[in-house]
Short mmCIF file of C-alpha atoms and ligand atoms in Angstrom, two decimals:
data_model
loop_
_atom_site.label_atom_id
_atom_site.label_comp_id
_atom_site.label_asym_id
_atom_site.label_seq_id
_atom_site.Cartn_x
_atom_site.Cartn_y
_atom_site.Cartn_z
CA UNK F 1 40.16 117.32 -149.24
CA UNK F 2 41.85 120.32 -150.79
CA UNK F 3 45.56 120.33 -150.04
CA UNK F 4 46.60 123.63 -151.61
CA UNK F 5 44.69 126.84 -152.20
CA UNK F 6 42.49 126.71 -155.27
CA UNK F 7 41.53 129.87 -157.14
CA UNK F 8 38.10 130.09 -158.78
CA UNK F 9 36.52 132.80 -160.85
CA UNK F 10 37.49 132.31 -164.48
CA UNK F 11 33.90 131.56 -165.47
CA UNK F 12 31.42 133.22 -167.84
CA UNK F 13 28.58 135.40 -166.59
CA UNK F 14 24.95 134.51 -167.13
CA UNK F 15 21.60 136.13 -166.46
CA UNK F 16 19.36 135.03 -163.62
CA UNK F 17 16.01 136.25 -164.92
CA UNK F 18 16.67 139.72 -166.33
CA UNK F 19 17.82 141.33 -163.07
CA UNK F 20 21.01 139.63 -161.99
CA UNK F 21 24.02 139.15 -164.29
CA UNK F 22 26.08 136.72 -162.26
CA UNK F 23 29.22 134.68 -162.14
CA UNK F 24 28.66 131.33 -160.45
CA UNK F 25 31.88 131.18 -158.43
CA UNK F 26 31.22 127.57 -157.42
CA UNK F 27 28.44 125.05 -157.39
CA UNK F 28 27.74 121.86 -155.48
CA UNK F 29 27.82 119.95 -158.74
CA UNK F 30 31.63 120.12 -158.73
CA UNK F 31 32.72 121.42 -155.33
CA UNK F 32 29.87 120.46 -153.03
CA UNK F 33 32.04 118.56 -150.58
CA UNK F 34 35.09 120.86 -150.73
CA UNK F 35 32.94 123.86 -149.84
CA UNK F 36 30.22 122.29 -147.67
CA UNK F 37 28.01 123.64 -146.12
CA UNK F 38 28.06 126.13 -149.03
CA UNK F 39 26.38 124.81 -152.17
CA UNK F 40 26.54 127.69 -154.59
CA UNK F 41 27.86 131.24 -154.83
CA UNK F 42 26.48 133.67 -157.40
CA UNK F 43 28.09 137.10 -157.66
CA UNK F 44 26.37 139.93 -159.49
CA UNK F 45 29.22 142.41 -160.02
CA UNK F 46 28.28 146.12 -160.06
CA UNK F 47 26.09 146.78 -163.09
CA UNK F 48 24.05 149.86 -164.00
CA UNK F 49 20.35 149.31 -164.73
CA UNK F 50 18.46 152.09 -166.55
CA UNK F 51 15.19 153.32 -165.03
CA UNK F 52 12.20 151.12 -165.78
CA UNK F 53 8.59 150.84 -164.66
CA UNK F 54 8.52 147.05 -164.48
CA UNK F 55 11.27 145.85 -162.11
CA UNK F 56 13.83 143.40 -163.45
CA UNK F 57 14.40 140.13 -161.65
CA UNK F 58 13.48 136.51 -161.56
CA UNK F 59 9.89 135.26 -161.44
CA UNK F 60 8.16 132.51 -159.53
CA UNK F 61 10.34 129.47 -158.77
CA UNK F 62 10.63 126.95 -155.90
CA UNK F 63 13.40 125.88 -153.50
CA UNK F 64 13.67 122.99 -151.05
CA UNK F 65 16.36 121.55 -148.79
CA UNK F 66 18.69 124.50 -148.18
CA UNK F 67 18.93 128.23 -147.44
CA UNK F 68 19.47 131.16 -149.78
CA UNK F 69 21.47 134.08 -148.42
CA UNK F 70 21.28 137.32 -150.38
CA UNK F 71 23.68 140.14 -149.54
CA UNK F 72 22.80 143.52 -151.07
CA UNK F 73 25.89 145.68 -151.65
CA UNK F 74 24.34 148.13 -154.11
CA UNK F 75 20.73 148.45 -155.19
CA UNK F 76 17.60 147.18 -153.46
CA UNK F 77 15.88 143.83 -153.82
CA UNK F 78 12.32 142.74 -153.13
CA UNK F 79 11.00 139.24 -152.67
CA UNK F 80 7.69 137.61 -151.92
CA UNK F 81 6.75 134.00 -151.46
CA UNK F 82 4.02 131.41 -151.21
CA UNK F 83 3.77 131.70 -147.43
CA UNK F 84 2.63 135.31 -147.81
CA UNK F 85 5.95 136.76 -146.67
CA UNK F 86 7.55 139.62 -148.52
CA UNK F 87 10.32 142.06 -147.86
CA UNK F 88 12.87 144.48 -149.20
CA UNK F 89 16.62 144.62 -148.62
CA UNK F 90 18.75 147.69 -149.16
CA UNK F 91 22.55 148.08 -149.38
CA UNK F 92 24.16 146.50 -146.31
CA UNK F 93 21.16 144.31 -145.56
CA UNK F 94 21.10 140.54 -145.83
CA UNK F 95 18.17 138.23 -146.43
CA UNK F 96 18.67 134.76 -144.96
CA UNK F 97 15.88 132.54 -146.30
CA UNK F 98 15.41 128.99 -145.09
CA UNK F 99 13.61 127.20 -147.91
CA UNK F 100 13.43 124.05 -145.78
CA UNK F 101 10.40 121.97 -146.77
CA UNK F 102 9.73 124.25 -149.71
CA UNK F 103 8.80 127.72 -150.83
CA UNK F 104 7.82 129.29 -154.12
CA UNK F 105 9.17 132.80 -154.43
CA UNK F 106 10.18 135.62 -156.74
CA UNK F 107 13.17 137.96 -156.52
CA UNK F 108 13.09 141.38 -158.21
CA UNK F 109 14.68 144.77 -157.98
CA UNK F 110 12.65 146.87 -155.56
CA UNK F 111 10.06 148.97 -157.40
CA UNK F 112 11.19 152.46 -156.41
CA UNK F 113 14.83 151.57 -157.02
CA UNK F 114 13.89 150.18 -160.45
CA UNK F 115 12.08 153.42 -161.32
CA UNK F 116 15.14 155.50 -160.46
CA UNK F 117 17.57 153.03 -161.99
CA UNK F 118 21.02 152.47 -160.57
CA UNK F 119 23.81 150.05 -159.83
CA UNK F 120 23.07 146.56 -158.54
CA UNK F 121 25.75 144.51 -156.78
CA UNK F 122 24.67 141.42 -154.86
CA UNK F 123 25.83 138.02 -153.66
CA UNK F 124 23.57 135.02 -153.35
CA UNK F 125 24.88 132.01 -151.47
CA UNK F 126 23.14 128.68 -151.08
CA UNK F 127 23.81 127.10 -147.70
CA UNK F 128 22.99 123.43 -147.23
CA UNK F 129 20.79 122.10 -144.45
CA UNK F 130 21.70 118.92 -142.57
CA UNK F 131 19.40 116.01 -143.53
CA UNK F 132 17.54 116.34 -140.22
CA UNK F 133 16.58 119.95 -141.07
CA UNK F 134 15.82 119.73 -144.78
CA UNK F 135 12.08 119.62 -144.10
CA UNK F 136 12.09 122.38 -141.50
CA UNK F 137 9.43 125.05 -141.89
CA UNK F 138 10.40 127.91 -144.24
CA UNK F 139 11.72 130.98 -142.43
CA UNK F 140 13.04 134.43 -143.24
CA UNK F 141 15.63 136.42 -141.39
CA UNK F 142 15.96 139.96 -142.61
CA UNK F 143 19.30 141.07 -141.23
CA UNK F 144 19.32 144.85 -141.35
CA UNK F 145 22.69 146.56 -141.78
CA UNK F 146 22.22 148.26 -138.39
CA UNK F 147 21.97 144.88 -136.62
CA UNK F 148 25.14 143.46 -138.18
CA UNK F 149 28.05 144.09 -135.79
CA UNK F 150 31.33 145.45 -137.10
CA UNK F 151 34.59 144.49 -135.43
CA UNK F 152 37.94 146.16 -136.03
CA UNK F 153 40.53 143.44 -136.58
CA UNK F 154 43.53 145.68 -137.15
CA UNK F 155 44.22 149.22 -138.30
CA UNK F 156 42.25 149.62 -141.52
CA UNK F 157 40.57 146.22 -141.33
CA UNK F 158 36.91 145.77 -140.40
CA UNK F 159 34.65 142.76 -140.46
CA UNK F 160 30.85 142.91 -140.55
CA UNK F 161 29.66 139.70 -138.93
CA UNK F 162 26.65 138.35 -140.81
CA UNK F 163 26.99 134.92 -139.20
CA UNK F 164 29.40 133.40 -136.71
CA UNK F 165 31.59 134.74 -133.95
CA UNK F 166 34.74 136.82 -134.11
CA UNK F 167 36.57 138.90 -131.49
CA UNK F 168 33.80 138.40 -128.97
CA UNK F 169 31.03 139.61 -131.28
CA UNK F 170 28.43 137.47 -133.01
CA UNK F 171 26.55 137.89 -136.27
CA UNK F 172 22.74 137.93 -136.09
CA UNK F 173 22.04 135.03 -138.50
CA UNK F 174 20.61 131.92 -136.90
CA UNK F 175 22.01 128.89 -138.69
CA UNK F 176 21.38 125.14 -138.60
CA UNK F 177 25.07 124.23 -138.60
CA UNK F 178 28.15 126.33 -137.77
CA UNK F 179 28.59 129.02 -140.45
CA UNK F 180 30.90 132.04 -140.51
CA UNK F 181 30.10 134.77 -143.00
CA UNK F 182 32.20 137.89 -142.57
CA UNK F 183 32.08 140.89 -144.85
CA UNK F 184 35.56 142.44 -144.89
CA UNK F 185 36.74 145.97 -145.65
CA UNK F 186 40.51 146.29 -145.86
CA UNK F 187 42.29 149.57 -146.51
CA UNK F 188 45.29 149.84 -148.82
CA UNK F 189 48.44 148.76 -146.99
CA UNK F 190 46.58 147.05 -144.15
CA UNK F 191 46.84 143.45 -143.06
CA UNK F 192 45.04 141.18 -140.62
CA UNK F 193 44.91 137.59 -139.48
CA UNK F 194 41.56 135.83 -139.29
CA UNK F 195 41.12 132.85 -137.00
CA UNK F 196 39.75 129.67 -138.56
CA UNK F 197 38.44 126.45 -137.12
CA UNK F 198 40.67 123.55 -138.09
CA UNK F 199 38.75 121.09 -140.28
CA UNK F 200 36.18 123.67 -141.33
CA UNK F 201 35.67 124.85 -144.87
CA UNK F 202 37.25 128.25 -145.55
CA UNK F 203 37.20 130.48 -148.60
CA UNK F 204 37.84 134.15 -149.34
CA UNK F 205 36.14 136.09 -152.14
CA UNK F 206 37.24 139.52 -153.39
CA UNK F 207 34.55 141.93 -154.64
CA UNK F 208 36.87 144.80 -155.45
CA UNK F 209 40.56 145.49 -154.92
CA UNK F 210 42.93 142.59 -154.45
CA UNK F 211 44.11 140.48 -151.57
CA UNK F 212 47.13 138.44 -150.74
CA UNK F 213 45.92 135.38 -148.84
CA UNK F 214 48.65 133.59 -146.93
CA UNK F 215 52.14 133.63 -148.43
CA UNK F 216 51.63 132.64 -152.00
CA UNK F 217 48.17 133.46 -153.31
CA UNK F 218 46.88 136.79 -154.57
CA UNK F 219 43.31 137.13 -155.82
CA UNK F 220 41.65 140.03 -157.57
CA UNK F 221 38.12 141.29 -158.07
CA UNK F 222 35.68 138.49 -158.83
CA UNK F 223 38.01 135.74 -157.64
CA UNK F 224 37.64 133.30 -154.77
CA UNK F 225 40.25 131.16 -153.10
CA UNK F 226 39.35 127.86 -151.43
CA UNK F 227 41.76 127.26 -148.55
CA UNK F 228 42.95 123.89 -147.27
CA UNK F 229 40.81 122.72 -144.36
CA UNK F 230 43.77 122.06 -142.06
CA UNK F 231 44.67 125.70 -141.29
CA UNK F 232 43.90 127.58 -138.10
CA UNK F 233 44.24 131.09 -139.44
CA UNK F 234 44.33 133.08 -142.64
CA UNK F 235 46.59 136.07 -143.21
CA UNK F 236 45.29 138.82 -145.44
CA UNK F 237 47.29 141.72 -146.89
CA UNK F 238 46.40 144.27 -149.51
CA UNK F 239 47.95 147.16 -151.40
CA UNK F 240 44.60 148.60 -152.50
CA UNK F 241 41.25 149.33 -150.83
CA UNK F 242 39.51 145.98 -150.88
CA UNK F 243 36.07 144.55 -150.21
CA UNK F 244 36.01 140.82 -149.52
CA UNK F 245 33.90 138.09 -147.99
CA UNK F 246 35.11 135.27 -145.75
CA UNK F 247 33.14 132.03 -145.85
CA UNK F 248 33.69 129.41 -143.18
CA UNK F 249 31.71 126.50 -141.87
CA UNK F 250 31.55 122.99 -140.56
CA UNK F 251 31.24 120.56 -143.48
CA UNK F 252 27.98 118.61 -143.58
CA UNK F 253 29.22 115.11 -144.37
CA UNK F 254 26.12 113.79 -146.09
CA UNK F 255 25.27 112.92 -149.71
CA UNK F 256 24.42 115.94 -151.89
CA UNK F 257 21.85 115.22 -154.59
CA UNK F 258 20.46 118.25 -156.34
CA UNK F 259 18.53 119.19 -159.42
CA UNK F 260 17.66 122.75 -160.36
CA UNK F 261 16.18 124.52 -157.34
CA UNK F 262 16.19 121.49 -155.01
CA UNK F 263 19.10 120.03 -153.03
CA UNK F 264 18.42 116.88 -151.02
CA UNK F 265 20.25 113.69 -150.02
CA UNK F 266 18.73 111.14 -152.42
CA UNK F 267 17.30 110.97 -155.95
CA UNK F 268 13.97 109.84 -154.50
CA UNK F 269 13.79 113.03 -152.44
CA UNK F 270 14.44 115.10 -155.58
CA UNK F 271 11.65 113.28 -157.43
CA UNK F 272 9.36 113.92 -154.45
CA UNK F 273 10.29 117.61 -154.50
CA UNK F 274 9.30 117.93 -158.18
CA UNK F 275 6.08 116.06 -157.50
CA UNK F 276 5.23 118.28 -154.52
CA UNK F 277 6.01 121.45 -156.49
CA UNK F 278 4.05 120.38 -159.58
CA UNK F 279 1.05 119.49 -157.43
CA UNK F 280 1.08 122.83 -155.66
CA UNK F 281 2.18 121.47 -152.31
CA UNK F 282 4.84 124.20 -151.99
CA UNK F 283 2.11 126.76 -152.49
CA UNK F 284 1.70 129.54 -155.03
CA UNK F 285 2.33 133.24 -155.18
CA UNK F 286 -0.79 135.30 -154.81
CA UNK F 287 -1.57 137.70 -157.65
MN1 MN P 301 15.34 131.86 -155.52
#
């Protein structure tokens, strides 16, 4: 268990396909238990893409055993998958995809956005599924910006609730274990206190601006602080206009065994996932 705040973010960027230039803030390979139920956090900081006829992105690939949560801050994304589902998210929207038993999908910039060109800023989180739900049927939740409630926490401090409950409001995401995902906007000079559930994972990520978290930690753009699990609140203060994301959740206390796009509980389940994918049992994208 983490006993003091831990700051993450001093990591190189890498391309996911040719559409998302990301920093992997954390991954289950080193912090899977400290940050459970969160497995991975990729941040694509604002980046200008020139106009192009063929959208940039990442082609056909599978997932099994967890959920991918994509938050569009700038730019528009389009996906389609082996179940025949497809969709587009625009700034403010969130796509909450339950890979469950397995999907094959692709993730690109949306075609019209790609033609115009523009800035892309997105977050993709991987959220683990409890063992009992790893083989659940794949599902999509497209959480439109208009359906995501905003609560005012203090003067100059607003939280958009993607998942979880705060100040009597509740985010629209349906989750398999308790997850709080709150998108924070904090004006220069403002401060607020967020409640936390004791024993739950808690982390704060800053997209832009900077944030003092508690008494002794300040993080800047592209940094994330992992808080000790024993707290019941988190105090946030800033001297500059700041966009941040609060991640909270009940740890899933089960083995984490992952390889590439699959995260299961045992090596045998990973081998089975590769076998199922290679034999087409997660389906294919239609042409
Ligand atoms: Mn994917």
